[in-house]
Amino acid sequence: MERMAEQPNIRDDLTQAVEAALEGDWKEAHALVQRHEGMGLADWLHACLHKIEGDATNARYWYAQTHVTYERYADPRAELREILHAVQSET
């Protein structure tokens, strides 16, 4: 996985995507996260967005690209906060 420090836009985009998701702006969150497909944290966020949207099949596909399982988080807001923490901690 490429380090986020090597791509400065990733941290900003993923932070904005989480904030948009927490505000209920799925379209904006999705647009931001899709810029970074193939990056672990972006794929996790992408999975979470599909889970929140009720698209379990697509969510499971994206979770399979990550270290996180579909069932790990019952509360999507808690998962989004965990993703945000991981994004901000990544160097």
Short mmCIF file of N, CA, C and O in Angstrom, two decimals:
data_model
loop_
_atom_site.label_atom_id
_atom_site.label_comp_id
_atom_site.label_asym_id
_atom_site.label_seq_id
_atom_site.Cartn_x
_atom_site.Cartn_y
_atom_site.Cartn_z
N MET A 1 0.84 -1.17 0.00
CA MET A 1 0.00 0.00 0.00
C MET A 1 0.89 1.24 0.00
O MET A 1 1.82 1.35 0.76
N GLU A 2 0.56 2.19 -0.87
CA GLU A 2 1.31 3.43 -0.92
C GLU A 2 1.04 4.25 0.33
O GLU A 2 -0.07 4.30 0.83
N ARG A 3 2.07 4.87 0.84
CA ARG A 3 1.93 5.68 2.04
C ARG A 3 1.18 6.97 1.71
O ARG A 3 1.41 7.58 0.67
N MET A 4 0.30 7.39 2.60
CA MET A 4 -0.48 8.60 2.36
C MET A 4 0.39 9.83 2.30
O MET A 4 0.06 10.78 1.60
N ALA A 5 1.51 9.84 3.00
CA ALA A 5 2.41 10.99 2.99
C ALA A 5 2.97 11.23 1.59
O ALA A 5 3.33 12.34 1.25
N GLU A 6 3.02 10.19 0.78
CA GLU A 6 3.53 10.31 -0.57
C GLU A 6 2.50 10.90 -1.53
O GLU A 6 2.82 11.29 -2.63
N GLN A 7 1.24 10.92 -1.11
CA GLN A 7 0.17 11.47 -1.92
C GLN A 7 -0.67 12.40 -1.04
O GLN A 7 -1.64 11.97 -0.43
N PRO A 8 -0.30 13.67 -0.98
CA PRO A 8 -0.94 14.59 -0.03
C PRO A 8 -2.44 14.75 -0.22
O PRO A 8 -3.14 15.06 0.73
N ASN A 9 -2.98 14.55 -1.41
CA ASN A 9 -4.41 14.72 -1.63
C ASN A 9 -5.24 13.63 -0.96
O ASN A 9 -6.41 13.85 -0.66
N ILE A 10 -4.67 12.48 -0.73
CA ILE A 10 -5.43 11.36 -0.18
C ILE A 10 -5.96 11.70 1.20
O ILE A 10 -7.15 11.52 1.46
N ARG A 11 -5.12 12.16 2.09
CA ARG A 11 -5.57 12.47 3.45
C ARG A 11 -6.69 13.49 3.43
O ARG A 11 -7.70 13.32 4.09
N ASP A 12 -6.51 14.54 2.67
CA ASP A 12 -7.55 15.58 2.59
C ASP A 12 -8.84 15.03 1.99
O ASP A 12 -9.93 15.28 2.52
N ASP A 13 -8.73 14.30 0.89
CA ASP A 13 -9.92 13.76 0.24
C ASP A 13 -10.67 12.79 1.15
O ASP A 13 -11.89 12.84 1.25
N LEU A 14 -9.93 11.90 1.82
CA LEU A 14 -10.60 10.92 2.68
C LEU A 14 -11.19 11.58 3.91
O LEU A 14 -12.27 11.20 4.36
N THR A 15 -10.51 12.58 4.45
CA THR A 15 -11.07 13.33 5.58
C THR A 15 -12.37 14.01 5.15
O THR A 15 -13.39 13.92 5.85
N GLN A 16 -12.35 14.65 4.00
CA GLN A 16 -13.55 15.31 3.50
C GLN A 16 -14.65 14.30 3.20
O GLN A 16 -15.83 14.58 3.43
N ALA A 17 -14.27 13.13 2.69
CA ALA A 17 -15.26 12.10 2.38
C ALA A 17 -15.95 11.60 3.65
O ALA A 17 -17.17 11.42 3.68
N VAL A 18 -15.17 11.37 4.71
CA VAL A 18 -15.77 10.94 5.98
C VAL A 18 -16.69 12.02 6.52
O VAL A 18 -17.81 11.73 6.95
N GLU A 19 -16.23 13.26 6.48
CA GLU A 19 -17.06 14.37 6.98
C GLU A 19 -18.35 14.48 6.18
O GLU A 19 -19.43 14.68 6.75
N ALA A 20 -18.26 14.32 4.87
CA ALA A 20 -19.46 14.36 4.02
C ALA A 20 -20.41 13.21 4.38
O ALA A 20 -21.62 13.41 4.47
N ALA A 21 -19.85 12.03 4.59
CA ALA A 21 -20.68 10.88 4.95
C ALA A 21 -21.37 11.10 6.29
O ALA A 21 -22.57 10.79 6.44
N LEU A 22 -20.65 11.64 7.25
CA LEU A 22 -21.25 11.91 8.56
C LEU A 22 -22.38 12.94 8.46
O LEU A 22 -23.30 12.93 9.28
N GLU A 23 -22.30 13.80 7.46
CA GLU A 23 -23.35 14.81 7.23
C GLU A 23 -24.46 14.29 6.32
O GLU A 23 -25.42 15.00 6.05
N GLY A 24 -24.30 13.05 5.82
CA GLY A 24 -25.33 12.46 4.96
C GLY A 24 -25.19 12.78 3.49
O GLY A 24 -26.10 12.51 2.71
N ASP A 25 -24.06 13.34 3.08
CA ASP A 25 -23.83 13.68 1.67
C ASP A 25 -23.09 12.52 1.00
O ASP A 25 -21.88 12.56 0.79
N TRP A 26 -23.85 11.46 0.68
CA TRP A 26 -23.25 10.24 0.13
C TRP A 26 -22.64 10.50 -1.24
O TRP A 26 -21.60 9.92 -1.57
N LYS A 27 -23.28 11.34 -2.05
CA LYS A 27 -22.76 11.60 -3.40
C LYS A 27 -21.36 12.21 -3.33
O LYS A 27 -20.45 11.77 -4.03
N GLU A 28 -21.18 13.20 -2.48
CA GLU A 28 -19.86 13.85 -2.34
C GLU A 28 -18.84 12.87 -1.76
O GLU A 28 -17.71 12.79 -2.23
N ALA A 29 -19.24 12.14 -0.72
CA ALA A 29 -18.34 11.18 -0.10
C ALA A 29 -17.87 10.15 -1.11
O ALA A 29 -16.68 9.83 -1.19
N HIS A 30 -18.80 9.66 -1.90
CA HIS A 30 -18.48 8.64 -2.90
C HIS A 30 -17.53 9.19 -3.97
O HIS A 30 -16.56 8.53 -4.36
N ALA A 31 -17.81 10.40 -4.43
CA ALA A 31 -16.96 11.01 -5.46
C ALA A 31 -15.52 11.17 -4.97
O ALA A 31 -14.56 10.89 -5.69
N LEU A 32 -15.38 11.59 -3.72
CA LEU A 32 -14.04 11.78 -3.16
C LEU A 32 -13.29 10.47 -2.99
O LEU A 32 -12.11 10.36 -3.32
N VAL A 33 -13.97 9.46 -2.48
CA VAL A 33 -13.29 8.19 -2.19
C VAL A 33 -12.92 7.44 -3.48
O VAL A 33 -11.90 6.77 -3.53
N GLN A 34 -13.73 7.59 -4.51
CA GLN A 34 -13.45 6.87 -5.76
C GLN A 34 -12.16 7.35 -6.43
O GLN A 34 -11.58 6.62 -7.22
N ARG A 35 -11.69 8.53 -6.08
CA ARG A 35 -10.42 9.02 -6.64
C ARG A 35 -9.24 8.17 -6.21
O ARG A 35 -8.18 8.22 -6.83
N HIS A 36 -9.42 7.39 -5.14
CA HIS A 36 -8.29 6.67 -4.55
C HIS A 36 -8.53 5.17 -4.43
O HIS A 36 -8.00 4.53 -3.53
N GLU A 37 -9.33 4.63 -5.34
CA GLU A 37 -9.57 3.19 -5.34
C GLU A 37 -8.24 2.45 -5.38
O GLU A 37 -7.31 2.86 -6.04
N GLY A 38 -8.19 1.35 -4.64
CA GLY A 38 -6.97 0.56 -4.59
C GLY A 38 -6.10 0.91 -3.40
O GLY A 38 -5.16 0.18 -3.09
N MET A 39 -6.40 2.00 -2.73
CA MET A 39 -5.70 2.37 -1.50
C MET A 39 -6.51 1.80 -0.34
O MET A 39 -7.73 1.93 -0.31
N GLY A 40 -5.85 1.17 0.60
CA GLY A 40 -6.53 0.45 1.67
C GLY A 40 -7.59 1.23 2.41
O GLY A 40 -8.73 0.78 2.56
N LEU A 41 -7.26 2.43 2.89
CA LEU A 41 -8.23 3.21 3.65
C LEU A 41 -9.36 3.71 2.76
O LEU A 41 -10.51 3.77 3.20
N ALA A 42 -9.05 4.04 1.54
CA ALA A 42 -10.10 4.48 0.61
C ALA A 42 -11.07 3.34 0.33
O ALA A 42 -12.29 3.53 0.30
N ASP A 43 -10.53 2.14 0.14
CA ASP A 43 -11.40 0.99 -0.12
C ASP A 43 -12.27 0.66 1.10
O ASP A 43 -13.44 0.30 0.95
N TRP A 44 -11.71 0.81 2.29
CA TRP A 44 -12.50 0.59 3.50
C TRP A 44 -13.63 1.60 3.58
O TRP A 44 -14.79 1.26 3.84
N LEU A 45 -13.32 2.86 3.34
CA LEU A 45 -14.36 3.89 3.36
C LEU A 45 -15.40 3.62 2.28
O LEU A 45 -16.60 3.76 2.52
N HIS A 46 -14.95 3.22 1.11
CA HIS A 46 -15.86 2.89 0.01
C HIS A 46 -16.81 1.77 0.45
O HIS A 46 -18.03 1.85 0.21
N ALA A 47 -16.27 0.77 1.10
CA ALA A 47 -17.09 -0.35 1.61
C ALA A 47 -18.13 0.15 2.60
O ALA A 47 -19.32 -0.22 2.52
N CYS A 48 -17.70 0.97 3.53
CA CYS A 48 -18.59 1.50 4.55
C CYS A 48 -19.72 2.32 3.92
O CYS A 48 -20.89 2.21 4.32
N LEU A 49 -19.39 3.13 2.92
CA LEU A 49 -20.41 3.93 2.25
C LEU A 49 -21.48 3.05 1.62
O LEU A 49 -22.68 3.32 1.74
N HIS A 50 -21.05 1.97 0.95
CA HIS A 50 -22.02 1.07 0.34
C HIS A 50 -22.86 0.36 1.41
O HIS A 50 -24.06 0.15 1.21
N LYS A 51 -22.26 0.03 2.54
CA LYS A 51 -23.01 -0.59 3.63
C LYS A 51 -24.08 0.38 4.13
O LYS A 51 -25.23 -0.01 4.32
N ILE A 52 -23.71 1.61 4.33
CA ILE A 52 -24.65 2.63 4.81
C ILE A 52 -25.79 2.82 3.81
O ILE A 52 -26.95 2.98 4.18
N GLU A 53 -25.45 2.77 2.54
CA GLU A 53 -26.46 2.95 1.48
C GLU A 53 -27.37 1.74 1.32
O GLU A 53 -28.35 1.80 0.59
N GLY A 54 -27.02 0.65 2.01
CA GLY A 54 -27.85 -0.56 1.93
C GLY A 54 -27.49 -1.47 0.78
O GLY A 54 -28.24 -2.40 0.46
N ASP A 55 -26.35 -1.25 0.16
CA ASP A 55 -25.88 -2.07 -0.96
C ASP A 55 -24.89 -3.10 -0.43
O ASP A 55 -23.67 -2.97 -0.58
N ALA A 56 -25.42 -4.15 0.21
CA ALA A 56 -24.57 -5.14 0.89
C ALA A 56 -23.64 -5.87 -0.07
O ALA A 56 -22.49 -6.14 0.28
N THR A 57 -24.11 -6.19 -1.26
CA THR A 57 -23.27 -6.92 -2.21
C THR A 57 -22.04 -6.10 -2.59
O THR A 57 -20.92 -6.61 -2.54
N ASN A 58 -22.25 -4.85 -2.94
CA ASN A 58 -21.13 -3.99 -3.30
C ASN A 58 -20.25 -3.72 -2.08
O ASN A 58 -19.02 -3.70 -2.19
N ALA A 59 -20.86 -3.52 -0.93
CA ALA A 59 -20.09 -3.29 0.29
C ALA A 59 -19.18 -4.48 0.57
O ALA A 59 -17.99 -4.31 0.87
N ARG A 60 -19.72 -5.68 0.48
CA ARG A 60 -18.91 -6.89 0.74
C ARG A 60 -17.75 -7.00 -0.25
O ARG A 60 -16.66 -7.44 0.12
N TYR A 61 -17.97 -6.61 -1.49
CA TYR A 61 -16.88 -6.62 -2.46
C TYR A 61 -15.75 -5.71 -1.97
O TYR A 61 -14.58 -6.11 -1.97
N TRP A 62 -16.09 -4.49 -1.55
CA TRP A 62 -15.06 -3.55 -1.13
C TRP A 62 -14.42 -3.96 0.19
O TRP A 62 -13.22 -3.79 0.38
N TYR A 63 -15.21 -4.53 1.10
CA TYR A 63 -14.60 -5.02 2.35
C TYR A 63 -13.58 -6.12 2.04
O TYR A 63 -12.55 -6.22 2.72
N ALA A 64 -13.85 -6.93 1.03
CA ALA A 64 -12.92 -8.01 0.67
C ALA A 64 -11.57 -7.46 0.20
O ALA A 64 -10.57 -8.18 0.21
N GLN A 65 -11.53 -6.19 -0.18
CA GLN A 65 -10.29 -5.56 -0.61
C GLN A 65 -9.49 -5.01 0.57
O GLN A 65 -8.40 -4.47 0.39
N THR A 66 -10.06 -5.11 1.78
CA THR A 66 -9.47 -4.49 2.96
C THR A 66 -9.17 -5.51 4.04
O THR A 66 -9.41 -6.70 3.88
N HIS A 67 -8.70 -5.01 5.18
CA HIS A 67 -8.43 -5.85 6.35
C HIS A 67 -9.63 -5.91 7.29
O HIS A 67 -9.55 -6.53 8.35
N VAL A 68 -10.74 -5.30 6.90
CA VAL A 68 -11.93 -5.19 7.76
C VAL A 68 -13.05 -6.06 7.17
O VAL A 68 -13.20 -6.14 5.96
N THR A 69 -13.83 -6.67 8.05
CA THR A 69 -14.96 -7.47 7.59
C THR A 69 -16.25 -6.66 7.63
O THR A 69 -16.37 -5.69 8.39
N TYR A 70 -17.20 -7.06 6.83
CA TYR A 70 -18.50 -6.41 6.77
C TYR A 70 -19.17 -6.37 8.14
O TYR A 70 -19.78 -5.38 8.52
N GLU A 71 -19.03 -7.44 8.89
CA GLU A 71 -19.71 -7.59 10.18
C GLU A 71 -19.01 -6.89 11.34
O GLU A 71 -19.58 -6.79 12.43
N ARG A 72 -17.82 -6.42 11.17
CA ARG A 72 -17.02 -5.91 12.28
C ARG A 72 -17.67 -4.74 13.02
O ARG A 72 -17.58 -4.63 14.24
N TYR A 73 -18.33 -3.85 12.29
CA TYR A 73 -18.94 -2.66 12.90
C TYR A 73 -20.45 -2.70 12.71
O TYR A 73 -20.94 -2.73 11.59
N ALA A 74 -21.18 -2.65 13.82
CA ALA A 74 -22.64 -2.59 13.74
C ALA A 74 -23.11 -1.15 13.53
O ALA A 74 -24.14 -0.91 12.92
N ASP A 75 -22.35 -0.19 14.05
CA ASP A 75 -22.71 1.22 13.97
C ASP A 75 -21.87 1.91 12.90
O ASP A 75 -20.66 2.09 13.07
N PRO A 76 -22.49 2.31 11.78
CA PRO A 76 -21.70 2.93 10.71
C PRO A 76 -21.04 4.24 11.11
O PRO A 76 -19.96 4.56 10.62
N ARG A 77 -21.64 5.00 12.00
CA ARG A 77 -21.01 6.25 12.44
C ARG A 77 -19.74 5.95 13.23
O ARG A 77 -18.73 6.65 13.08
N ALA A 78 -19.77 4.91 14.03
CA ALA A 78 -18.56 4.50 14.76
C ALA A 78 -17.49 4.06 13.78
O ALA A 78 -16.30 4.36 13.96
N GLU A 79 -17.89 3.34 12.75
CA GLU A 79 -16.94 2.89 11.73
C GLU A 79 -16.35 4.09 11.00
O GLU A 79 -15.13 4.15 10.77
N LEU A 80 -17.17 5.06 10.64
CA LEU A 80 -16.66 6.26 9.98
C LEU A 80 -15.66 7.00 10.86
O LEU A 80 -14.63 7.47 10.39
N ARG A 81 -15.95 7.08 12.15
CA ARG A 81 -15.01 7.74 13.07
C ARG A 81 -13.70 6.96 13.15
O ARG A 81 -12.62 7.56 13.23
N GLU A 82 -13.78 5.63 13.13
CA GLU A 82 -12.56 4.81 13.14
C GLU A 82 -11.75 5.01 11.86
O GLU A 82 -10.53 5.09 11.89
N ILE A 83 -12.44 5.10 10.75
CA ILE A 83 -11.77 5.36 9.47
C ILE A 83 -11.08 6.72 9.53
O ILE A 83 -9.91 6.86 9.12
N LEU A 84 -11.78 7.72 10.02
CA LEU A 84 -11.20 9.06 10.14
C LEU A 84 -9.96 9.03 11.01
O LEU A 84 -8.93 9.61 10.66
N HIS A 85 -10.03 8.33 12.12
CA HIS A 85 -8.86 8.20 13.00
C HIS A 85 -7.70 7.54 12.25
O HIS A 85 -6.55 7.99 12.35
N ALA A 86 -7.99 6.49 11.51
CA ALA A 86 -6.94 5.80 10.75
C ALA A 86 -6.33 6.72 9.68
O ALA A 86 -5.12 6.73 9.48
N VAL A 87 -7.18 7.50 9.01
CA VAL A 87 -6.69 8.44 7.99
C VAL A 87 -5.76 9.47 8.64
O VAL A 87 -4.68 9.75 8.13
N GLN A 88 -6.17 10.01 9.76
CA GLN A 88 -5.39 11.06 10.41
C GLN A 88 -4.12 10.51 11.04
O GLN A 88 -3.16 11.24 11.23
N SER A 89 -4.10 9.21 11.34
CA SER A 89 -2.92 8.59 11.95
C SER A 89 -1.90 8.12 10.93
O SER A 89 -0.74 7.91 11.25
N GLU A 90 -2.33 7.91 9.71
CA GLU A 90 -1.47 7.40 8.65
C GLU A 90 -0.42 8.44 8.27
O GLU A 90 -0.73 9.60 8.10
N THR A 91 0.81 7.98 8.16
CA THR A 91 1.89 8.90 7.73
C THR A 91 2.62 8.36 6.54
O THR A 91 2.56 7.23 6.22
#
